[in-house]
mmCIF file of C-alpha atoms and ligand atoms in Angstrom:
data_model
loop_
_atom_site.group_PDB
_atom_site.id
_atom_site.type_symbol
_atom_site.label_atom_id
_atom_site.label_comp_id
_atom_site.label_asym_id
_atom_site.label_seq_id
_atom_site.Cartn_x
_atom_site.Cartn_y
_atom_site.Cartn_z
ATOM 1 C CA UNK A 50 90.300 56.316 67.830
ATOM 2 C CA UNK A 51 90.138 55.670 71.566
ATOM 3 C CA UNK A 52 89.955 52.108 72.886
ATOM 4 C CA UNK A 53 91.151 50.377 69.715
ATOM 5 C CA UNK A 54 93.813 48.382 71.508
ATOM 6 C CA UNK A 55 91.513 47.533 74.392
ATOM 7 C CA UNK A 56 88.712 46.395 72.113
ATOM 8 C CA UNK A 57 90.999 44.100 70.214
ATOM 9 C CA UNK A 58 92.487 42.574 73.334
ATOM 10 C CA UNK A 59 89.138 42.020 75.019
ATOM 11 C CA UNK A 60 87.785 40.392 71.902
ATOM 12 C CA UNK A 61 90.810 38.121 71.727
ATOM 13 C CA UNK A 62 90.462 37.258 75.397
ATOM 14 C CA UNK A 63 86.905 36.119 74.905
ATOM 15 C CA UNK A 64 87.468 34.469 71.545
ATOM 16 C CA UNK A 65 88.910 31.385 73.193
ATOM 17 C CA UNK A 66 85.543 30.661 74.785
ATOM 18 C CA UNK A 67 83.731 30.751 71.502
ATOM 19 C CA UNK A 68 82.210 27.484 70.377
ATOM 20 C CA UNK A 69 82.641 25.848 73.757
ATOM 21 C CA UNK A 70 79.583 24.147 75.178
ATOM 22 C CA UNK A 71 80.990 24.455 78.685
ATOM 23 C CA UNK A 72 83.629 26.761 80.145
ATOM 24 C CA UNK A 73 86.191 24.914 82.250
ATOM 25 C CA UNK A 74 87.854 26.487 85.284
ATOM 26 C CA UNK A 75 91.059 26.732 83.292
ATOM 27 C CA UNK A 76 89.307 28.485 80.391
ATOM 28 C CA UNK A 77 87.748 30.979 82.727
ATOM 29 C CA UNK A 78 91.026 31.588 84.536
ATOM 30 C CA UNK A 79 92.890 32.204 81.285
ATOM 31 C CA UNK A 80 90.178 34.472 79.971
ATOM 32 C CA UNK A 81 90.090 36.506 83.157
ATOM 33 C CA UNK A 82 93.860 36.843 83.124
ATOM 34 C CA UNK A 83 93.724 38.191 79.584
ATOM 35 C CA UNK A 84 90.931 40.615 80.469
ATOM 36 C CA UNK A 85 92.911 41.797 83.479
ATOM 37 C CA UNK A 86 96.023 42.431 81.369
ATOM 38 C CA UNK A 87 93.987 44.166 78.664
ATOM 39 C CA UNK A 88 92.490 46.585 81.183
ATOM 40 C CA UNK A 89 95.797 47.300 82.895
ATOM 41 C CA UNK A 90 97.448 47.946 79.563
ATOM 42 C CA UNK A 91 94.650 50.376 78.697
ATOM 43 C CA UNK A 92 95.668 52.324 81.825
ATOM 44 C CA UNK A 93 92.688 51.380 83.920
ATOM 45 C CA UNK A 94 93.418 51.932 87.591
ATOM 46 C CA UNK A 95 94.865 48.862 89.340
ATOM 47 C CA UNK A 96 92.279 48.624 92.138
ATOM 48 C CA UNK A 97 89.438 49.144 89.696
ATOM 49 C CA UNK A 98 90.728 46.276 87.567
ATOM 50 C CA UNK A 99 91.058 44.036 90.596
ATOM 51 C CA UNK A 100 87.464 44.615 91.689
ATOM 52 C CA UNK A 101 86.188 44.248 88.153
ATOM 53 C CA UNK A 102 87.904 40.920 87.538
ATOM 54 C CA UNK A 103 86.742 39.561 90.877
ATOM 55 C CA UNK A 104 83.123 40.490 90.207
ATOM 56 C CA UNK A 105 83.103 39.142 86.657
ATOM 57 C CA UNK A 106 84.681 35.882 87.794
ATOM 58 C CA UNK A 107 82.170 35.426 90.614
ATOM 59 C CA UNK A 108 79.266 36.161 88.343
ATOM 60 C CA UNK A 109 80.611 33.864 85.619
ATOM 61 C CA UNK A 110 81.045 30.996 88.047
ATOM 62 C CA UNK A 111 77.634 31.479 89.622
ATOM 63 C CA UNK A 112 75.789 32.164 86.379
ATOM 64 C CA UNK A 113 72.942 29.946 85.423
ATOM 65 C CA UNK A 114 72.914 29.048 81.765
ATOM 66 C CA UNK A 115 70.676 31.590 80.121
ATOM 67 C CA UNK A 116 68.442 30.452 77.389
ATOM 68 C CA UNK A 117 69.755 31.274 73.960
ATOM 69 C CA UNK A 118 73.237 32.246 75.124
ATOM 70 C CA UNK A 119 76.266 29.997 74.881
ATOM 71 C CA UNK A 120 78.895 30.301 77.641
ATOM 72 C CA UNK A 121 81.042 32.705 75.658
ATOM 73 C CA UNK A 122 78.113 35.008 74.953
ATOM 74 C CA UNK A 123 77.175 34.844 78.574
ATOM 75 C CA UNK A 124 80.592 36.034 79.694
ATOM 76 C CA UNK A 125 80.584 38.797 77.095
ATOM 77 C CA UNK A 126 77.243 39.872 78.553
ATOM 78 C CA UNK A 127 78.617 39.895 82.099
ATOM 79 C CA UNK A 128 81.691 41.870 81.004
ATOM 80 C CA UNK A 129 79.445 44.337 79.176
ATOM 81 C CA UNK A 130 77.221 44.833 82.220
ATOM 82 C CA UNK A 131 80.129 45.214 84.618
ATOM 83 C CA UNK A 132 81.915 47.690 82.329
ATOM 84 C CA UNK A 133 78.703 49.708 82.224
ATOM 85 C CA UNK A 134 78.451 49.609 86.002
ATOM 86 C CA UNK A 135 82.084 50.650 86.352
ATOM 87 C CA UNK A 136 81.363 53.768 84.322
ATOM 88 C CA UNK A 137 78.261 54.663 86.305
ATOM 89 C CA UNK A 138 75.340 52.675 84.871
ATOM 90 C CA UNK A 139 73.237 55.495 83.431
ATOM 91 C CA UNK A 140 73.816 58.997 82.126
ATOM 92 C CA UNK A 141 73.630 61.835 84.641
ATOM 93 C CA UNK A 142 72.188 65.140 83.433
ATOM 94 C CA UNK A 143 73.530 68.576 84.316
ATOM 95 C CA UNK A 144 72.344 69.952 87.640
ATOM 96 C CA UNK A 145 69.866 72.743 87.292
ATOM 97 C CA UNK A 146 69.058 75.416 89.811
ATOM 98 C CA UNK A 147 65.353 75.945 90.602
ATOM 99 C CA UNK A 148 65.913 79.646 90.113
ATOM 100 C CA UNK A 149 68.083 81.291 87.502
ATOM 101 C CA UNK A 150 70.937 81.408 86.953
ATOM 102 C CA UNK A 151 72.312 77.894 87.154
ATOM 103 C CA UNK A 152 75.977 78.436 87.927
ATOM 104 C CA UNK A 153 78.470 76.031 86.380
ATOM 105 C CA UNK A 154 82.079 76.282 87.418
ATOM 106 C CA UNK A 155 84.757 74.606 85.345
ATOM 107 C CA UNK A 156 88.017 73.322 86.748
ATOM 108 C CA UNK A 157 90.951 71.411 85.346
ATOM 109 C CA UNK A 158 94.591 71.515 84.426
ATOM 110 C CA UNK A 159 95.885 73.835 81.756
ATOM 111 C CA UNK A 160 95.299 72.400 78.312
ATOM 112 C CA UNK A 161 92.664 69.937 79.500
ATOM 113 C CA UNK A 162 90.074 71.689 77.367
ATOM 114 C CA UNK A 163 88.193 73.910 79.840
ATOM 115 C CA UNK A 164 87.731 76.928 77.607
ATOM 116 C CA UNK A 165 86.755 74.844 74.599
ATOM 117 C CA UNK A 166 84.338 72.822 76.706
ATOM 118 C CA UNK A 167 82.689 75.919 78.223
ATOM 119 C CA UNK A 168 81.952 76.993 74.656
ATOM 120 C CA UNK A 169 80.659 73.574 73.680
ATOM 121 C CA UNK A 170 78.332 73.382 76.676
ATOM 122 C CA UNK A 171 77.043 76.935 76.316
ATOM 123 C CA UNK A 172 76.475 76.288 72.623
ATOM 124 C CA UNK A 173 74.603 73.085 73.379
ATOM 125 C CA UNK A 174 72.324 74.744 75.944
ATOM 126 C CA UNK A 175 71.709 77.659 73.629
ATOM 127 C CA UNK A 176 70.834 75.602 70.563
ATOM 128 C CA UNK A 177 68.959 72.780 72.299
ATOM 129 C CA UNK A 178 67.238 74.563 75.177
ATOM 130 C CA UNK A 179 67.129 78.143 73.905
ATOM 131 C CA UNK A 180 69.194 79.047 76.968
ATOM 132 C CA UNK A 181 70.794 82.457 77.436
ATOM 133 C CA UNK A 182 74.166 81.702 78.974
ATOM 134 C CA UNK A 183 76.872 84.081 80.120
ATOM 135 C CA UNK A 184 80.491 82.986 80.212
ATOM 136 C CA UNK A 185 82.826 84.533 82.791
ATOM 137 C CA UNK A 186 86.531 84.716 81.948
ATOM 138 C CA UNK A 187 88.276 84.133 85.267
ATOM 139 C CA UNK A 188 91.573 82.766 83.977
ATOM 140 C CA UNK A 189 93.745 85.823 84.517
ATOM 141 C CA UNK A 190 97.099 84.051 84.441
ATOM 142 C CA UNK A 191 97.108 83.130 80.808
ATOM 143 C CA UNK A 192 96.200 86.323 78.900
ATOM 144 C CA UNK A 193 95.442 84.313 75.778
ATOM 145 C CA UNK A 194 92.787 82.407 77.718
ATOM 146 C CA UNK A 195 90.537 85.472 77.894
ATOM 147 C CA UNK A 196 90.948 86.192 74.177
ATOM 148 C CA UNK A 197 90.233 82.552 73.473
ATOM 149 C CA UNK A 198 86.968 82.651 75.435
ATOM 150 C CA UNK A 199 85.970 85.925 73.757
ATOM 151 C CA UNK A 200 86.601 84.342 70.347
ATOM 152 C CA UNK A 201 84.557 81.286 71.300
ATOM 153 C CA UNK A 202 81.783 83.616 72.527
ATOM 154 C CA UNK A 203 81.702 85.399 69.164
ATOM 155 C CA UNK A 204 81.675 82.122 67.325
ATOM 156 C CA UNK A 205 78.641 80.758 69.188
ATOM 157 C CA UNK A 206 77.055 84.150 69.850
ATOM 158 C CA UNK A 207 77.177 83.932 73.639
ATOM 159 C CA UNK A 208 78.257 86.939 75.729
ATOM 160 C CA UNK A 209 81.506 86.847 77.703
ATOM 161 C CA UNK A 210 82.097 88.803 80.906
ATOM 162 C CA UNK A 211 85.738 89.773 81.254
ATOM 163 C CA UNK A 212 87.776 92.326 83.187
ATOM 164 C CA UNK A 213 91.192 91.683 81.684
ATOM 165 C CA UNK A 214 93.993 90.180 83.706
ATOM 166 C CA UNK A 215 94.527 92.783 86.437
ATOM 167 C CA UNK A 216 91.563 91.968 88.641
ATOM 168 C CA UNK A 217 91.391 89.207 91.203
ATOM 169 C CA UNK A 218 89.466 86.216 89.764
ATOM 170 C CA UNK A 219 87.101 86.087 92.754
ATOM 171 C CA UNK A 220 86.150 89.710 92.146
ATOM 172 C CA UNK A 221 85.672 89.035 88.430
ATOM 173 C CA UNK A 222 83.296 86.217 89.295
ATOM 174 C CA UNK A 223 81.410 88.424 91.773
ATOM 175 C CA UNK A 224 80.862 91.122 89.167
ATOM 176 C CA UNK A 225 80.102 88.572 86.452
ATOM 177 C CA UNK A 226 77.377 87.015 88.588
ATOM 178 C CA UNK A 227 75.905 90.456 89.263
ATOM 179 C CA UNK A 228 75.778 91.095 85.537
ATOM 180 C CA UNK A 229 74.073 87.760 84.960
ATOM 181 C CA UNK A 230 71.407 88.702 87.532
ATOM 182 C CA UNK A 231 70.862 92.011 85.831
ATOM 183 C CA UNK A 232 70.631 90.482 82.359
ATOM 184 C CA UNK A 233 68.545 87.493 83.468
ATOM 185 C CA UNK A 234 70.974 84.964 82.084
ATOM 186 C CA UNK A 235 69.759 81.477 82.908
ATOM 187 C CA UNK A 236 73.194 79.841 82.892
ATOM 188 C CA UNK A 237 76.539 81.189 84.018
ATOM 189 C CA UNK A 238 79.762 79.423 83.158
ATOM 190 C CA UNK A 239 82.902 80.260 85.077
ATOM 191 C CA UNK A 240 86.058 79.502 83.115
ATOM 192 C CA UNK A 241 88.808 79.228 85.721
ATOM 193 C CA UNK A 242 92.576 79.122 85.513
ATOM 194 C CA UNK A 243 94.491 75.901 85.186
ATOM 195 C CA UNK A 244 98.084 75.012 85.922
ATOM 196 C CA UNK A 245 100.357 72.387 84.496
ATOM 197 C CA UNK A 246 99.988 70.504 87.754
ATOM 198 C CA UNK A 247 97.810 70.701 90.796
ATOM 199 C CA UNK A 248 99.204 73.312 93.154
ATOM 200 C CA UNK A 249 98.027 74.711 96.420
ATOM 201 C CA UNK A 250 97.584 78.297 95.291
ATOM 202 C CA UNK A 251 95.386 77.246 92.373
ATOM 203 C CA UNK A 252 93.291 75.017 94.599
ATOM 204 C CA UNK A 253 92.812 77.767 97.154
ATOM 205 C CA UNK A 254 91.729 80.173 94.442
ATOM 206 C CA UNK A 255 89.231 77.677 93.070
ATOM 207 C CA UNK A 256 87.924 77.046 96.582
ATOM 208 C CA UNK A 257 87.458 80.824 97.037
ATOM 209 C CA UNK A 258 85.524 81.047 93.768
ATOM 210 C CA UNK A 259 83.397 78.108 94.852
ATOM 211 C CA UNK A 260 82.643 79.759 98.224
ATOM 212 C CA UNK A 261 81.559 82.941 96.520
ATOM 213 C CA UNK A 262 79.603 81.522 93.589
ATOM 214 C CA UNK A 263 77.920 78.504 95.249
ATOM 215 C CA UNK A 264 77.940 76.673 91.912
ATOM 216 C CA UNK A 265 75.156 74.229 91.154
ATOM 217 C CA UNK A 266 77.678 72.247 89.203
ATOM 218 C CA UNK A 267 81.460 71.988 89.392
ATOM 219 C CA UNK A 268 82.635 70.224 86.288
ATOM 220 C CA UNK A 269 86.115 68.868 86.228
ATOM 221 C CA UNK A 270 87.556 68.810 82.731
ATOM 222 C CA UNK A 271 90.019 65.977 82.286
ATOM 223 C CA UNK A 272 92.142 65.128 79.268
ATOM 224 C CA UNK A 273 91.584 61.444 78.508
ATOM 225 C CA UNK A 274 94.929 61.321 76.711
ATOM 226 C CA UNK A 275 96.794 61.674 79.997
ATOM 227 C CA UNK A 276 96.007 58.120 81.060
ATOM 228 C CA UNK A 277 96.654 57.281 84.701
ATOM 229 C CA UNK A 278 97.425 60.937 85.389
ATOM 230 C CA UNK A 279 93.879 61.813 84.471
ATOM 231 C CA UNK A 280 92.664 59.746 87.378
ATOM 232 C CA UNK A 281 95.203 61.200 89.816
ATOM 233 C CA UNK A 282 94.238 64.700 88.667
ATOM 234 C CA UNK A 283 90.569 63.965 89.134
ATOM 235 C CA UNK A 284 91.212 62.710 92.640
ATOM 236 C CA UNK A 285 93.264 65.785 93.531
ATOM 237 C CA UNK A 286 90.632 68.237 92.327
ATOM 238 C CA UNK A 287 87.800 66.252 93.821
ATOM 239 C CA UNK A 288 89.437 66.092 97.252
ATOM 240 C CA UNK A 289 89.663 69.860 97.365
ATOM 241 C CA UNK A 290 86.543 70.942 95.493
ATOM 242 C CA UNK A 291 84.099 68.056 95.832
ATOM 243 C CA UNK A 292 83.224 68.294 92.151
ATOM 244 C CA UNK A 293 79.779 67.329 90.903
ATOM 245 C CA UNK A 294 80.759 65.867 87.572
ATOM 246 C CA UNK A 295 83.515 65.154 85.099
ATOM 247 C CA UNK A 296 83.933 65.927 81.423
ATOM 248 C CA UNK A 297 86.450 63.771 79.606
ATOM 249 C CA UNK A 298 88.003 65.481 76.603
ATOM 250 C CA UNK A 299 89.979 64.261 73.617
ATOM 251 C CA UNK A 300 88.324 60.875 73.434
ATOM 252 C CA UNK A 301 88.657 61.274 69.662
ATOM 253 C CA UNK A 302 92.403 60.974 70.080
ATOM 254 C CA UNK A 303 94.476 57.874 70.275
ATOM 255 C CA UNK A 304 93.888 57.371 73.992
ATOM 256 C CA UNK A 305 94.037 53.987 75.611
ATOM 257 C CA UNK A 306 90.839 54.907 77.399
ATOM 258 C CA UNK A 307 91.645 53.835 80.931
ATOM 259 C CA UNK A 308 90.586 57.203 82.316
ATOM 260 C CA UNK A 309 87.062 56.795 81.012
ATOM 261 C CA UNK A 310 86.907 53.446 82.714
ATOM 262 C CA UNK A 311 88.420 54.410 86.060
ATOM 263 C CA UNK A 312 87.308 57.918 86.942
ATOM 264 C CA UNK A 313 83.829 57.095 88.088
ATOM 265 C CA UNK A 314 84.976 54.159 90.199
ATOM 266 C CA UNK A 315 87.877 56.065 91.772
ATOM 267 C CA UNK A 316 86.185 59.410 92.452
ATOM 268 C CA UNK A 317 82.548 58.330 92.712
ATOM 269 C CA UNK A 318 81.684 61.284 90.467
ATOM 270 C CA UNK A 319 79.744 60.852 87.241
ATOM 271 C CA UNK A 320 81.203 61.519 83.824
ATOM 272 C CA UNK A 321 78.529 63.772 82.347
ATOM 273 C CA UNK A 322 79.913 64.565 78.899
ATOM 274 C CA UNK A 323 82.741 63.578 76.619
ATOM 275 C CA UNK A 324 84.586 65.782 74.157
ATOM 276 C CA UNK A 325 85.356 64.109 70.880
ATOM 277 C CA UNK A 326 86.878 66.840 68.755
ATOM 278 C CA UNK A 327 87.823 70.504 68.602
ATOM 279 C CA UNK A 328 84.615 71.819 67.046
ATOM 280 C CA UNK A 329 81.887 73.411 69.148
ATOM 281 C CA UNK A 330 79.527 70.573 68.243
ATOM 282 C CA UNK A 331 81.945 67.853 69.365
ATOM 283 C CA UNK A 332 80.409 67.237 72.784
ATOM 284 C CA UNK A 333 78.307 64.214 73.661
ATOM 285 C CA UNK A 334 76.345 63.098 76.685
ATOM 286 C CA UNK A 335 78.222 60.239 78.314
ATOM 287 C CA UNK A 336 76.226 57.006 78.176
ATOM 288 C CA UNK A 337 78.011 54.280 80.174
ATOM 289 C CA UNK A 338 76.145 51.482 78.393
ATOM 290 C CA UNK A 339 76.947 52.770 74.932
ATOM 291 C CA UNK A 340 80.562 53.301 75.891
ATOM 292 C CA UNK A 341 80.769 49.718 77.171
ATOM 293 C CA UNK A 342 79.353 48.427 73.879
ATOM 294 C CA UNK A 343 81.810 50.578 71.967
ATOM 295 C CA UNK A 344 84.698 49.201 74.022
ATOM 296 C CA UNK A 345 83.607 45.630 73.436
ATOM 297 C CA UNK A 346 83.336 46.386 69.708
HETATM 298 P P1 LIG B 1794 92.198 74.877 78.779
HETATM 299 O O1 LIG B 1794 93.613 75.322 78.993
HETATM 300 O O2 LIG B 1794 91.824 73.812 79.762
HETATM 301 O O3 LIG B 1794 91.210 75.980 78.710
HETATM 302 O O4 LIG B 1794 92.192 74.104 77.356
HETATM 303 P P2 LIG B 1794 91.678 74.587 75.924
HETATM 304 O O5 LIG B 1794 90.207 74.697 75.893
HETATM 305 O O6 LIG B 1794 92.463 75.763 75.495
HETATM 306 O O7 LIG B 1794 92.067 73.310 75.051
HETATM 307 C C1 LIG B 1794 93.404 72.909 74.827
HETATM 308 C C2 LIG B 1794 93.507 72.280 73.431
HETATM 309 O O8 LIG B 1794 92.762 71.060 73.421
HETATM 310 C C3 LIG B 1794 92.922 73.136 72.335
HETATM 311 O O9 LIG B 1794 93.750 73.034 71.205
HETATM 312 C C4 LIG B 1794 91.555 72.495 72.058
HETATM 313 O O10 LIG B 1794 91.131 72.690 70.732
HETATM 314 C C5 LIG B 1794 91.866 71.051 72.331
HETATM 315 N N1 LIG B 1794 90.680 70.273 72.710
HETATM 316 C C6 LIG B 1794 89.778 70.526 73.696
HETATM 317 N N2 LIG B 1794 88.848 69.549 73.756
HETATM 318 C C7 LIG B 1794 89.154 68.661 72.783
HETATM 319 C C8 LIG B 1794 88.580 67.416 72.337
HETATM 320 O O11 LIG B 1794 87.579 66.895 72.858
HETATM 321 N N3 LIG B 1794 89.215 66.794 71.297
HETATM 322 C C9 LIG B 1794 90.333 67.299 70.704
HETATM 323 N N4 LIG B 1794 90.874 66.618 69.713
HETATM 324 N N5 LIG B 1794 90.898 68.449 71.101
HETATM 325 C C10 LIG B 1794 90.326 69.121 72.121
#
């Protein structure tokens, strides 16, 4: 499970304060050093860790003794609140267009989980909101990607618009959007191509699709297992596309979790959902406060 190592280390860091009536400067310094190391080891971005530690230290030093909380509990509370803040404070819902269809474009590296996540989101909207989504298969470079989306569509009973691999993706999106208009679909998902790494051609193609489709939401799908790279990837995509949100996948895996903790702070973009498994139902709204509690164990 994600965060196991981090949880254990944070708990150990704060254990030394337990039972103390007063926290000395040395205690606080040691604790903060341990917290800093724990976060760095969990792959949290260096600058994010620096800011976090500084804020927690300042708050801990300036804190008035709260009734009912001993010093250790008080620091746990501050860490909890600052972790929550780091991840964005509150959940951020999907953008919705005032007139149908709401267009949601997906972006991300190959293997990040775009196609799976399109299915999960469409399935969620369909079952929870009675939505009538259409999914557009615009990944023409990996032939299996289209088949994969078609299979997902059959599984969740959501139509897929595809034109094979011989048509330009921008044209596929244009025709897909026209079909959505005609069929009164209320949501359109655009499943785009990924690459193993960010490259200029891919980014230009995504920018062209964005210009044509004017998406209400551009969701960047990021594999949490890729650690620091997840953050670099998010920055690269965000610089070019100005994404509106992030979906972190594979949080069910054995990830150290740093991506979940850094992405919001580094990109300024909210994590909207997290993927925690391969099944269509394995998608959860991202709640920063609940994630902070989970991390603290
Ligand atoms: P794409 O290339 O970005 O479209 O990625 P895919 O949707 O094909 O996903 C790549 C692999 O990751 C597939 O085997 C998915 O089943 C798997 N996957 C996607 N999301 C998750 C997740 O949240 N948890 C786990 N464990 N696997 C996932």
